[in-house]
Amino acid sequence: MRWIALQACILTESAVNDAAAQQALARIALGFTPRVALEGEAVLMEVAGSLRLFGGLTRLAQLLEQLAMQFFASNQAVVQIIRSQGATSLIALGRLRQLRRQPGAVCKRVADLPMHALTAARPHLGVLERVGCRNWDDLLRLPRDGVARRFGAPLLEALDRARGHAPDSYEWLLLPGHFDEKLELDALVIHAPLLMAGVLLLLLGLQAWLIGRQSGICALKLVWHLDKRRDVPPTGELVIRTAQPAQDLRHLARLIAEHLAQQRLPAPVHSLTLQSLQTEKLVDSAAATASLLMQARRQGDSALELIERLSARLGQAQVQAWQPQADHRPEQMQRWVDAHDAIKSIAEKSRNYWTCGFNNVKNEDLYPSWLLPEPLRLAVNGDSPVYQGRLVRLAGPQRLEATGWLMAGDKTGDASGTRCKPPAIRDYFIYRSLQAGLLWIYSERLPVNTPQALHGQTRAWYLHGFFA
C-alpha cells in the first residue's frame, strides 16, 4: 500500500479558513482515489489502486498538488501544500508533521521520526522525553509489556499500525450525489449584494465537490433564509443556469453577483443554502476538446459567458441572438430571439466545431457578411447590372427557389396558409465593384405585363448584400 498525507496551510488572510481548505483538499483528492480520510490536520490518501492510472506515485502527487494550487489560486487564497508519503498512513502522517515543524527535514528511516509525529504519543511526550524516548526507534527498544502498562495499549497499537503489523481503519470520505450545503451568516444581512461573502464560501465547497466528482455544474439554486419575525415568506431563491458545464466557478460568482444586485430583500437574511440542480460528467462532454482538463475546454466559451452576464445585467429581452429558420430566402433565413433562450444551441454549435473541425462544417453556398434591409433595385446597362460604375462578374448563378407555402411557426402568411409574398425564383451572382468591393446581386425574371418587359428588358437586378 502507498499513502500520501496532505495539508493546506493558508499563508495570507482570505475568505478561506483552515477548516474549509482541509475539506476542499479532501474533496479534490477524491478525484484521484476513493480512499480518502480526514485525520487531524491532514488529509490521508491510499493510492495503491490509482498509481497505474495516473502514471506512478510521483506523477499522481504532482497532478494532485497542481490541481489543488489552481483551485486555491482561483479562489484568491495563497496556500502552501505540504505533502509526504509512506508505506503506511502513520508514516506518511508522521513525515508530514515533521515537515510542518522542520521544513526540508525528511527522515528516510521510519525509526528516526520524532515522537510528536505520532498522535497516540502526544499525551505522554513529557514522560517519554524524560525516559530518553525521542524517536520511534527509542520507544520500540523498550519492553512491550512495560510500555503497555505505563502508557496504555493504544500507543503500542499505533506503533504496530505504523510498521504495517496491524491494519489501518479509517472512515472513508464519501461525496454526496447532490451538493446541498447551508451556511449560517455571522450577522444579519439586509442588502442582497452583501450576501456574496457567504456565497463565495459556499462556491468554494461546490467547486471542490465538482473536482472530486469530475463534473461540471450546469444549474444551481441559491436560497436565502429570511428572519422569521417578519411577515414575509421564509425564503427567497435564485436559479442560475449555464450553457456549458462549469468547474471554474468565477463566472458563476459574477452571474450571481449580477442577479443579487437587482434583488431587494424583504427582511434580513440569517443563512444561505446552495444546491446543485444539474451537473454533467466531464468525461461525457470531453469531445469538446482533446483534453479532459477544464482549462483546455474553455476555448470559445468567453462569448457565451459574456452573453450570460449581459442577460443577467440588462434583462433577457435586451440581449438577442439569431436563430435559423426553414426558409431559403436570405432575408427570412433567420430570426432574432432572446440570447438566453438560444444559448444552448450556440454552445452545441461551438462543441461541434471543436469536435469535428471547421473543415467538416458543410457550407457549400457563399453568403455575404451584410444584407440590406430591403434589396436595392439596380440600373441595367444592356444585360448587366450597374452599381457605382461597371461591375465584373466573379461567380454565379446560384439558383434559389422559395415556395409560397407557410412554414411551421411562421406568422407572415394569411389565414389560408399561404405567404403574403409571392414565391421567389432568383439567380444570385457575386460581382466586384472597384468602389464598393464584393457585391451579392440577384436577378429575377420580370412578368410579361410590366413596362420594362414591354421595352425588351426581361430581368430585374437587385443588390442584396456586401461581402466583408
CSV table of C-alpha atoms in Angstrom, one decimal:
chain,number,residue,atom,x,y,z
A,1,MET,CA,0.0,0.0,0.0
A,2,ARG,CA,1.1,3.6,-0.7
A,3,TRP,CA,-0.1,6.5,1.3
A,4,ILE,CA,0.0,10.3,0.8
A,5,ALA,CA,-0.6,12.8,3.5
A,6,LEU,CA,-1.5,16.4,2.6
A,7,GLN,CA,-2.1,19.7,4.5
A,8,ALA,CA,-3.1,23.1,3.1
A,9,CYS,CA,-1.6,26.0,5.1
A,10,ILE,CA,-3.2,29.4,4.5
A,11,LEU,CA,-0.4,31.9,4.2
A,12,THR,CA,-2.4,35.2,3.9
A,13,GLU,CA,-5.7,36.4,5.2
A,14,SER,CA,-8.6,35.4,2.9
A,15,ALA,CA,-12.1,34.1,2.9
A,16,VAL,CA,-10.8,30.6,3.0
A,17,ASN,CA,-10.1,29.3,6.5
A,18,ASP,CA,-8.1,26.3,7.5
A,19,ALA,CA,-11.1,24.0,8.0
A,20,ALA,CA,-12.6,25.0,4.7
A,21,ALA,CA,-9.2,24.4,3.0
A,22,GLN,CA,-8.9,21.0,4.5
A,23,GLN,CA,-12.4,20.0,3.4
A,24,ALA,CA,-11.8,21.3,-0.1
A,25,LEU,CA,-8.4,19.5,-0.3
A,26,ALA,CA,-10.1,16.2,0.7
A,27,ARG,CA,-12.8,16.6,-2.0
A,28,ILE,CA,-10.2,17.3,-4.6
A,29,ALA,CA,-8.3,14.2,-3.5
A,30,LEU,CA,-11.4,12.1,-4.2
A,31,GLY,CA,-10.8,12.7,-7.9
A,32,PHE,CA,-7.7,10.6,-7.6
A,33,THR,CA,-8.7,7.8,-5.3
A,34,PRO,CA,-11.9,6.7,-3.4
A,35,ARG,CA,-9.9,6.0,-0.2
A,36,VAL,CA,-9.6,9.5,1.4
A,37,ALA,CA,-9.8,10.2,5.1
A,38,LEU,CA,-9.5,13.2,7.4
A,39,GLU,CA,-7.1,12.7,10.2
A,40,GLY,CA,-6.5,15.6,12.5
A,41,GLU,CA,-5.0,18.4,10.5
A,42,ALA,CA,-4.2,16.2,7.5
A,43,VAL,CA,-5.8,14.6,4.5
A,44,LEU,CA,-4.8,10.9,4.1
A,45,MET,CA,-5.0,9.1,0.7
A,46,GLU,CA,-4.4,5.4,-0.1
A,47,VAL,CA,-3.3,5.5,-3.7
A,48,ALA,CA,-2.1,2.0,-4.5
A,49,GLY,CA,-5.0,1.3,-6.8
A,50,SER,CA,-4.6,4.6,-8.7
A,51,LEU,CA,-0.9,4.5,-9.5
A,52,ARG,CA,-1.1,2.8,-12.8
A,53,LEU,CA,-4.0,5.1,-13.9
A,54,PHE,CA,-2.0,8.3,-13.2
A,55,GLY,CA,1.4,7.1,-14.2
A,56,GLY,CA,3.0,6.4,-10.9
A,57,LEU,CA,3.2,7.9,-7.4
A,58,THR,CA,5.3,10.9,-8.4
A,59,ARG,CA,3.1,11.8,-11.3
A,60,LEU,CA,-0.1,11.4,-9.3
A,61,ALA,CA,1.3,13.6,-6.4
A,62,GLN,CA,2.3,16.3,-8.9
A,63,LEU,CA,-1.1,16.3,-10.6
A,64,LEU,CA,-2.9,16.5,-7.3
A,65,GLU,CA,-0.8,19.3,-6.0
A,66,GLN,CA,-1.1,21.2,-9.3
A,67,LEU,CA,-4.9,20.9,-9.3
A,68,ALA,CA,-5.1,21.9,-5.6
A,69,MET,CA,-2.9,25.0,-6.2
A,70,GLN,CA,-5.0,26.0,-9.2
A,71,PHE,CA,-8.1,25.6,-7.1
A,72,PHE,CA,-6.9,27.8,-4.3
A,73,ALA,CA,-5.5,30.4,-6.7
A,74,SER,CA,-8.8,30.7,-8.5
A,75,ASN,CA,-10.4,31.5,-5.1
A,76,GLN,CA,-7.7,34.1,-4.3
A,77,ALA,CA,-6.1,32.2,-1.5
A,78,VAL,CA,-2.4,32.0,-1.0
A,79,VAL,CA,-1.8,28.4,0.2
A,80,GLN,CA,1.2,26.2,0.8
A,81,ILE,CA,0.6,22.5,0.1
A,82,ILE,CA,2.7,20.2,2.4
A,83,ARG,CA,2.9,16.7,1.1
A,84,SER,CA,4.6,13.5,2.3
A,85,GLN,CA,4.3,9.8,1.5
A,86,GLY,CA,4.9,6.5,3.1
A,87,ALA,CA,4.2,2.8,3.1
A,88,THR,CA,1.6,3.2,5.9
A,89,SER,CA,-0.7,6.0,6.8
A,90,LEU,CA,1.0,6.8,10.1
A,91,ILE,CA,4.4,7.0,8.4
A,92,ALA,CA,3.1,9.5,5.8
A,93,LEU,CA,1.4,11.4,8.6
A,94,GLY,CA,4.5,11.4,10.8
A,95,ARG,CA,6.7,12.7,7.9
A,96,LEU,CA,4.1,15.4,7.2
A,97,ARG,CA,4.1,16.6,10.8
A,98,GLN,CA,7.9,16.7,10.8
A,99,LEU,CA,7.9,18.8,7.6
A,100,ARG,CA,5.4,21.1,9.3
A,101,ARG,CA,7.8,21.8,12.2
A,102,GLN,CA,11.1,21.5,10.3
A,103,PRO,CA,10.7,22.4,6.6
A,104,GLY,CA,13.1,20.4,4.5
A,105,ALA,CA,13.8,17.8,7.1
A,106,VAL,CA,12.7,14.4,5.9
A,107,CYS,CA,13.5,11.1,7.8
A,108,LYS,CA,14.2,8.4,5.3
A,109,ARG,CA,14.3,5.9,8.2
A,110,VAL,CA,11.0,5.5,9.9
A,111,ALA,CA,12.7,4.8,13.2
A,112,ASP,CA,14.1,8.3,13.2
A,113,LEU,CA,10.7,10.0,13.2
A,114,PRO,CA,10.2,12.2,16.3
A,115,MET,CA,7.7,11.2,19.0
A,116,HIS,CA,5.5,14.2,18.5
A,117,ALA,CA,4.7,12.9,14.9
A,118,LEU,CA,2.7,10.0,16.5
A,119,THR,CA,-0.8,11.0,17.6
A,120,ALA,CA,-1.0,8.3,20.3
A,121,ALA,CA,2.2,9.5,21.9
A,122,ARG,CA,1.3,13.2,22.3
A,123,PRO,CA,-0.4,12.8,25.7
A,124,HIS,CA,2.9,11.2,27.0
A,125,LEU,CA,5.5,13.4,25.4
A,126,GLY,CA,6.8,14.8,28.7
A,127,VAL,CA,7.3,11.3,30.3
A,128,LEU,CA,8.8,9.9,27.1
A,129,GLU,CA,11.3,12.7,26.9
A,130,ARG,CA,12.4,12.1,30.5
A,131,VAL,CA,13.0,8.4,29.9
A,132,GLY,CA,15.0,9.2,26.7
A,133,CYS,CA,12.5,8.3,24.1
A,134,ARG,CA,12.9,10.9,21.4
A,135,ASN,CA,12.1,8.9,18.3
A,136,TRP,CA,10.1,5.9,17.3
A,137,ASP,CA,13.1,3.6,17.5
A,138,ASP,CA,13.8,4.5,21.1
A,139,LEU,CA,10.2,3.5,22.0
A,140,LEU,CA,10.4,0.2,20.1
A,141,ARG,CA,13.5,-0.7,22.1
A,142,LEU,CA,11.5,-0.7,25.4
A,143,PRO,CA,9.7,-3.8,26.6
A,144,ARG,CA,6.2,-4.0,25.1
A,145,ASP,CA,4.6,-5.1,28.4
A,146,GLY,CA,6.1,-2.2,30.3
A,147,VAL,CA,5.1,0.3,27.6
A,148,ALA,CA,1.5,-1.1,27.7
A,149,ARG,CA,1.3,-0.8,31.5
A,150,ARG,CA,2.8,2.7,31.6
A,151,PHE,CA,1.3,4.3,28.5
A,152,GLY,CA,-1.6,2.1,27.6
A,153,ALA,CA,-2.3,-0.2,24.7
A,154,PRO,CA,-3.3,2.5,22.1
A,155,LEU,CA,0.4,3.6,21.9
A,156,LEU,CA,1.5,0.0,21.0
A,157,GLU,CA,-1.4,-0.4,18.6
A,158,ALA,CA,-0.3,2.8,16.8
A,159,LEU,CA,3.3,1.6,16.5
A,160,ASP,CA,2.0,-1.7,15.1
A,161,ARG,CA,-0.1,0.2,12.5
A,162,ALA,CA,2.8,2.4,11.7
A,163,ARG,CA,5.1,-0.6,11.0
A,164,GLY,CA,2.4,-2.4,9.0
A,165,HIS,CA,1.9,-5.1,11.6
A,166,ALA,CA,-1.8,-4.1,12.1
A,167,PRO,CA,-4.3,-2.9,9.5
A,168,ASP,CA,-5.4,0.7,9.3
A,169,SER,CA,-9.1,1.5,9.9
A,170,TYR,CA,-10.5,4.8,8.7
A,171,GLU,CA,-13.9,6.3,7.9
A,172,TRP,CA,-13.6,7.0,4.2
A,173,LEU,CA,-14.9,10.3,3.0
A,174,LEU,CA,-17.9,10.0,0.6
A,175,LEU,CA,-19.2,12.7,-1.7
A,176,PRO,CA,-23.0,13.0,-1.8
A,177,GLY,CA,-24.7,12.6,-5.1
A,178,HIS,CA,-26.0,16.2,-4.9
A,179,PHE,CA,-24.4,19.3,-3.4
A,180,ASP,CA,-26.5,20.8,-0.7
A,181,GLU,CA,-24.8,23.0,2.0
A,182,LYS,CA,-26.1,25.6,4.4
A,183,LEU,CA,-24.1,28.5,5.8
A,184,GLU,CA,-25.0,30.5,8.9
A,185,LEU,CA,-24.0,34.1,8.3
A,186,ASP,CA,-22.0,35.9,11.0
A,187,ALA,CA,-24.6,38.7,11.1
A,188,LEU,CA,-28.0,39.6,9.6
A,189,VAL,CA,-27.7,40.9,6.0
A,190,ILE,CA,-30.2,43.5,4.8
A,191,HIS,CA,-28.7,44.3,1.4
A,192,ALA,CA,-28.6,41.5,-1.3
A,193,PRO,CA,-25.2,42.3,-2.8
A,194,LEU,CA,-23.6,41.8,0.7
A,195,LEU,CA,-24.7,38.1,0.5
A,196,MET,CA,-21.8,37.5,-1.9
A,197,ALA,CA,-19.3,37.0,1.0
A,198,GLY,CA,-21.3,33.9,2.1
A,199,VAL,CA,-21.9,32.8,-1.5
A,200,LEU,CA,-18.2,32.7,-2.2
A,201,LEU,CA,-17.6,30.3,0.8
A,202,LEU,CA,-20.4,28.0,-0.5
A,203,LEU,CA,-18.9,28.1,-4.0
A,204,LEU,CA,-15.6,27.1,-2.6
A,205,GLY,CA,-17.1,23.8,-1.3
A,206,LEU,CA,-19.1,23.4,-4.5
A,207,GLN,CA,-16.0,23.7,-6.7
A,208,ALA,CA,-14.1,21.1,-4.6
A,209,TRP,CA,-17.1,18.8,-4.8
A,210,LEU,CA,-17.2,19.1,-8.6
A,211,ILE,CA,-13.5,18.4,-8.9
A,212,GLY,CA,-13.9,15.3,-6.7
A,213,ARG,CA,-16.8,14.1,-8.8
A,214,GLN,CA,-15.0,15.1,-12.1
A,215,SER,CA,-18.1,17.0,-13.1
A,216,GLY,CA,-19.2,20.5,-14.2
A,217,ILE,CA,-22.2,22.4,-12.9
A,218,CYS,CA,-24.9,23.3,-15.3
A,219,ALA,CA,-27.6,24.7,-12.9
A,220,LEU,CA,-27.6,25.6,-9.3
A,221,LYS,CA,-30.0,27.2,-6.8
A,222,LEU,CA,-29.2,29.8,-4.1
A,223,VAL,CA,-31.7,30.1,-1.3
A,224,TRP,CA,-31.6,32.8,1.4
A,225,HIS,CA,-33.4,32.3,4.6
A,226,LEU,CA,-35.2,35.4,5.9
A,227,ASP,CA,-35.8,36.5,9.5
A,228,LYS,CA,-39.0,34.7,10.7
A,229,ARG,CA,-40.0,37.6,12.8
A,230,ARG,CA,-41.2,39.4,9.7
A,231,ASP,CA,-44.5,38.8,7.9
A,232,VAL,CA,-42.8,37.7,4.7
A,233,PRO,CA,-42.2,34.3,3.0
A,234,PRO,CA,-39.5,32.4,4.9
A,235,THR,CA,-37.1,32.1,1.9
A,236,GLY,CA,-36.1,33.6,-1.4
A,237,GLU,CA,-34.2,31.9,-4.1
A,238,LEU,CA,-32.2,32.4,-7.3
A,239,VAL,CA,-31.7,29.8,-10.0
A,240,ILE,CA,-28.6,30.1,-12.2
A,241,ARG,CA,-28.1,28.1,-15.4
A,242,THR,CA,-25.1,28.0,-17.7
A,243,ALA,CA,-24.8,27.0,-21.4
A,244,GLN,CA,-21.9,24.6,-20.7
A,245,PRO,CA,-20.8,22.7,-17.6
A,246,ALA,CA,-18.5,24.9,-15.5
A,247,GLN,CA,-15.9,23.8,-12.9
A,248,ASP,CA,-14.1,27.1,-12.6
A,249,LEU,CA,-16.9,29.0,-10.7
A,250,ARG,CA,-15.6,32.5,-11.1
A,251,HIS,CA,-18.1,33.1,-14.0
A,252,LEU,CA,-20.9,31.7,-11.8
A,253,ALA,CA,-19.9,34.0,-9.0
A,254,ARG,CA,-20.1,37.0,-11.4
A,255,LEU,CA,-23.6,35.8,-12.6
A,256,ILE,CA,-24.8,35.5,-9.0
A,257,ALA,CA,-23.5,39.0,-8.2
A,258,GLU,CA,-25.3,40.5,-11.2
A,259,HIS,CA,-28.6,38.9,-10.1
A,260,LEU,CA,-28.2,39.8,-6.4
A,261,ALA,CA,-27.5,43.4,-7.4
A,262,GLN,CA,-31.1,43.6,-8.7
A,263,GLN,CA,-32.7,41.8,-5.7
A,264,ARG,CA,-34.4,43.6,-2.8
A,265,LEU,CA,-34.6,41.7,0.5
A,266,PRO,CA,-38.0,42.0,2.3
A,267,ALA,CA,-36.3,41.0,5.6
A,268,PRO,CA,-32.8,40.4,7.0
A,269,VAL,CA,-31.1,37.2,5.9
A,270,HIS,CA,-29.6,34.9,8.5
A,271,SER,CA,-28.4,31.9,6.4
A,272,LEU,CA,-27.7,30.7,2.9
A,273,THR,CA,-28.2,27.4,1.1
A,274,LEU,CA,-26.5,26.4,-2.1
A,275,GLN,CA,-27.8,23.4,-4.1
A,276,SER,CA,-26.7,21.7,-7.3
A,277,LEU,CA,-29.6,21.2,-9.7
A,278,GLN,CA,-27.9,19.8,-12.8
A,279,THR,CA,-24.3,18.5,-13.3
A,280,GLU,CA,-22.5,16.9,-16.2
A,281,LYS,CA,-19.7,14.4,-16.1
A,282,LEU,CA,-16.7,15.9,-17.8
A,283,VAL,CA,-15.9,12.5,-19.5
A,284,ASP,CA,-19.3,12.7,-21.2
A,285,SER,CA,-18.5,16.1,-22.7
A,286,ALA,CA,-14.8,15.6,-23.3
A,287,ALA,CA,-15.4,15.6,-27.0
A,288,ALA,CA,-15.4,19.3,-27.0
A,289,THR,CA,-11.6,19.1,-26.9
A,290,ALA,CA,-8.9,16.6,-26.9
A,291,SER,CA,-8.1,17.3,-23.3
A,292,LEU,CA,-10.1,16.4,-20.2
A,293,LEU,CA,-8.9,19.5,-18.3
A,294,MET,CA,-11.4,22.3,-17.9
A,295,GLN,CA,-8.7,24.8,-18.7
A,296,ALA,CA,-8.3,23.4,-22.2
A,297,ARG,CA,-12.1,23.1,-22.6
A,298,ARG,CA,-12.6,26.9,-22.1
A,299,GLN,CA,-11.7,27.7,-25.7
A,300,GLY,CA,-14.6,29.6,-27.3
A,301,ASP,CA,-16.6,29.9,-24.1
A,302,SER,CA,-15.9,33.6,-23.4
A,303,ALA,CA,-18.6,34.8,-25.8
A,304,LEU,CA,-21.2,32.6,-24.0
A,305,GLU,CA,-20.1,33.9,-20.7
A,306,LEU,CA,-20.5,37.5,-21.9
A,307,ILE,CA,-24.0,36.7,-23.2
A,308,GLU,CA,-25.0,35.2,-19.8
A,309,ARG,CA,-23.6,38.2,-17.9
A,310,LEU,CA,-25.2,40.8,-20.2
A,311,SER,CA,-28.6,38.9,-20.0
A,312,ALA,CA,-28.3,38.9,-16.2
A,313,ARG,CA,-27.4,42.6,-16.0
A,314,LEU,CA,-29.7,44.1,-18.7
A,315,GLY,CA,-32.5,41.6,-18.8
A,316,GLN,CA,-33.1,38.7,-21.1
A,317,ALA,CA,-35.2,40.6,-23.7
A,318,GLN,CA,-32.4,43.2,-24.1
A,319,VAL,CA,-29.8,40.7,-25.4
A,320,GLN,CA,-30.7,38.9,-28.7
A,321,ALA,CA,-29.2,36.2,-30.9
A,322,TRP,CA,-30.2,35.0,-34.3
A,323,GLN,CA,-31.6,31.5,-34.9
A,324,PRO,CA,-32.0,29.9,-38.3
A,325,GLN,CA,-35.4,29.3,-40.0
A,326,ALA,CA,-36.5,26.8,-42.6
A,327,ASP,CA,-36.6,29.3,-45.5
A,328,HIS,CA,-34.3,29.6,-48.4
A,329,ARG,CA,-34.8,33.3,-48.9
A,330,PRO,CA,-31.8,35.1,-47.2
A,331,GLU,CA,-33.9,37.8,-45.6
A,332,GLN,CA,-36.0,35.1,-43.9
A,333,MET,CA,-33.4,32.5,-43.1
A,334,GLN,CA,-33.0,33.8,-39.5
A,335,ARG,CA,-35.0,35.3,-36.7
A,336,TRP,CA,-33.9,37.2,-33.6
A,337,VAL,CA,-34.7,35.7,-30.2
A,338,ASP,CA,-33.6,36.2,-26.6
A,339,ALA,CA,-30.0,35.2,-26.4
A,340,HIS,CA,-30.5,33.4,-23.1
A,341,ASP,CA,-33.0,31.1,-24.7
A,342,ALA,CA,-30.7,30.4,-27.7
A,343,ILE,CA,-27.5,30.0,-25.7
A,344,LYS,CA,-27.8,26.2,-25.6
A,345,SER,CA,-27.8,25.9,-29.3
A,346,ILE,CA,-24.9,28.3,-29.5
A,347,ALA,CA,-23.0,26.1,-27.1
A,348,GLU,CA,-23.8,23.0,-29.1
A,349,LYS,CA,-22.5,24.6,-32.3
A,350,SER,CA,-19.2,25.6,-30.7
A,351,ARG,CA,-18.8,22.0,-29.4
A,352,ASN,CA,-19.4,20.6,-32.9
A,353,TYR,CA,-16.8,23.0,-34.3
A,354,TRP,CA,-14.2,21.8,-31.8
A,355,THR,CA,-15.2,18.2,-32.2
A,356,CYS,CA,-15.4,17.8,-35.9
A,357,GLY,CA,-13.2,20.7,-37.0
A,358,PHE,CA,-14.1,23.7,-39.1
A,359,ASN,CA,-13.2,21.9,-42.4
A,360,ASN,CA,-16.1,19.4,-41.8
A,361,VAL,CA,-18.7,22.1,-41.5
A,362,LYS,CA,-20.8,21.9,-44.6
A,363,ASN,CA,-21.3,25.3,-46.2
A,364,GLU,CA,-21.4,24.9,-50.0
A,365,ASP,CA,-23.0,28.3,-50.7
A,366,LEU,CA,-21.4,31.6,-50.2
A,367,TYR,CA,-23.4,34.2,-48.3
A,368,PRO,CA,-22.4,37.8,-47.7
A,369,SER,CA,-21.5,39.3,-44.3
A,370,TRP,CA,-24.1,42.0,-44.5
A,371,LEU,CA,-27.6,42.0,-46.0
A,372,LEU,CA,-29.5,45.2,-46.9
A,373,PRO,CA,-32.8,45.7,-45.1
A,374,GLU,CA,-34.5,45.7,-48.5
A,375,PRO,CA,-33.0,44.7,-51.8
A,376,LEU,CA,-31.9,47.7,-53.9
A,377,ARG,CA,-33.1,47.8,-57.5
A,378,LEU,CA,-30.1,48.4,-59.8
A,379,ALA,CA,-29.9,50.1,-63.1
A,380,VAL,CA,-29.1,48.0,-66.1
A,381,ASN,CA,-26.6,48.5,-68.9
A,382,GLY,CA,-27.6,46.0,-71.6
A,383,ASP,CA,-27.9,42.7,-69.8
A,384,SER,CA,-25.6,43.6,-66.9
A,385,PRO,CA,-26.3,45.5,-63.6
A,386,VAL,CA,-24.6,48.7,-62.7
A,387,TYR,CA,-23.7,50.0,-59.2
A,388,GLN,CA,-21.3,52.9,-58.8
A,389,GLY,CA,-19.8,52.1,-62.1
A,390,ARG,CA,-19.1,48.9,-64.2
A,391,LEU,CA,-19.3,45.6,-62.4
A,392,VAL,CA,-17.3,42.4,-63.0
A,393,ARG,CA,-18.9,39.0,-62.5
A,394,LEU,CA,-16.9,36.6,-60.4
A,395,ALA,CA,-19.3,33.7,-59.6
A,396,GLY,CA,-22.8,32.5,-60.3
A,397,PRO,CA,-25.5,31.9,-61.0
A,398,GLN,CA,-26.8,30.2,-57.8
A,399,ARG,CA,-30.4,29.4,-58.3
A,400,LEU,CA,-32.7,30.0,-55.3
A,401,GLU,CA,-36.4,29.0,-55.3
A,402,ALA,CA,-38.8,29.5,-52.4
A,403,THR,CA,-42.3,28.1,-52.4
A,404,GLY,CA,-45.4,30.0,-51.4
A,405,TRP,CA,-46.4,27.7,-48.5
A,406,LEU,CA,-46.3,28.9,-45.0
A,407,MET,CA,-43.6,27.3,-42.8
A,408,ALA,CA,-44.4,26.0,-39.3
A,409,GLY,CA,-44.3,28.7,-36.8
A,410,ASP,CA,-44.2,31.5,-39.5
A,411,LYS,CA,-46.7,34.3,-38.9
A,412,THR,CA,-46.0,36.1,-42.2
A,413,GLY,CA,-49.0,34.5,-44.0
A,414,ASP,CA,-52.7,34.7,-44.3
A,415,ALA,CA,-55.5,32.5,-42.9
A,416,SER,CA,-55.3,30.2,-45.9
A,417,GLY,CA,-51.8,29.1,-45.0
A,418,THR,CA,-50.0,30.8,-47.9
A,419,ARG,CA,-47.4,33.5,-47.7
A,420,CYS,CA,-48.4,37.1,-48.2
A,421,LYS,CA,-45.4,37.5,-50.6
A,422,PRO,CA,-45.3,35.6,-53.9
A,423,PRO,CA,-42.8,32.7,-54.5
A,424,ALA,CA,-39.2,33.8,-55.2
A,425,ILE,CA,-37.1,32.5,-58.1
A,426,ARG,CA,-33.8,34.2,-58.0
A,427,ASP,CA,-30.3,33.7,-59.6
A,428,TYR,CA,-27.6,35.0,-57.3
A,429,PHE,CA,-24.2,36.3,-58.5
A,430,ILE,CA,-21.0,37.7,-56.9
A,431,TYR,CA,-19.8,40.9,-58.6
A,432,ARG,CA,-16.8,43.0,-58.0
A,433,SER,CA,-17.0,46.8,-57.8
A,434,LEU,CA,-13.9,49.0,-57.8
A,435,GLN,CA,-15.7,51.4,-55.4
A,436,ALA,CA,-17.9,49.1,-53.3
A,437,GLY,CA,-15.9,45.8,-53.2
A,438,LEU,CA,-17.6,42.4,-53.5
A,439,LEU,CA,-21.4,42.5,-54.0
A,440,TRP,CA,-24.1,39.9,-53.7
A,441,ILE,CA,-26.6,40.6,-56.6
A,442,TYR,CA,-29.6,38.6,-57.8
A,443,SER,CA,-31.8,38.8,-60.8
A,444,GLU,CA,-35.5,37.9,-61.2
A,445,ARG,CA,-37.5,37.3,-64.4
A,446,LEU,CA,-39.9,40.1,-64.9
A,447,PRO,CA,-43.6,39.3,-65.6
A,448,VAL,CA,-44.5,39.8,-69.2
A,449,ASN,CA,-47.0,42.6,-68.5
A,450,THR,CA,-44.6,45.0,-66.8
A,451,PRO,CA,-43.4,48.2,-68.7
A,452,GLN,CA,-39.8,47.0,-68.6
A,453,ALA,CA,-40.7,43.7,-70.3
A,454,LEU,CA,-42.6,45.6,-73.0
A,455,HIS,CA,-39.4,47.5,-73.7
A,456,GLY,CA,-37.3,44.3,-74.1
A,457,GLN,CA,-35.9,44.1,-70.5
A,458,THR,CA,-36.5,40.5,-69.3
A,459,ARG,CA,-34.8,40.6,-65.9
A,460,ALA,CA,-34.6,42.9,-62.9
A,461,TRP,CA,-31.4,43.2,-60.9
A,462,TYR,CA,-31.1,43.8,-57.2
A,463,LEU,CA,-28.3,44.4,-54.8
A,464,HIS,CA,-28.9,42.2,-51.7
A,465,GLY,CA,-25.6,42.2,-49.7
A,466,PHE,CA,-21.9,43.0,-49.2
A,467,PHE,CA,-19.0,40.7,-48.6
A,468,ALA,CA,-16.6,41.8,-45.9
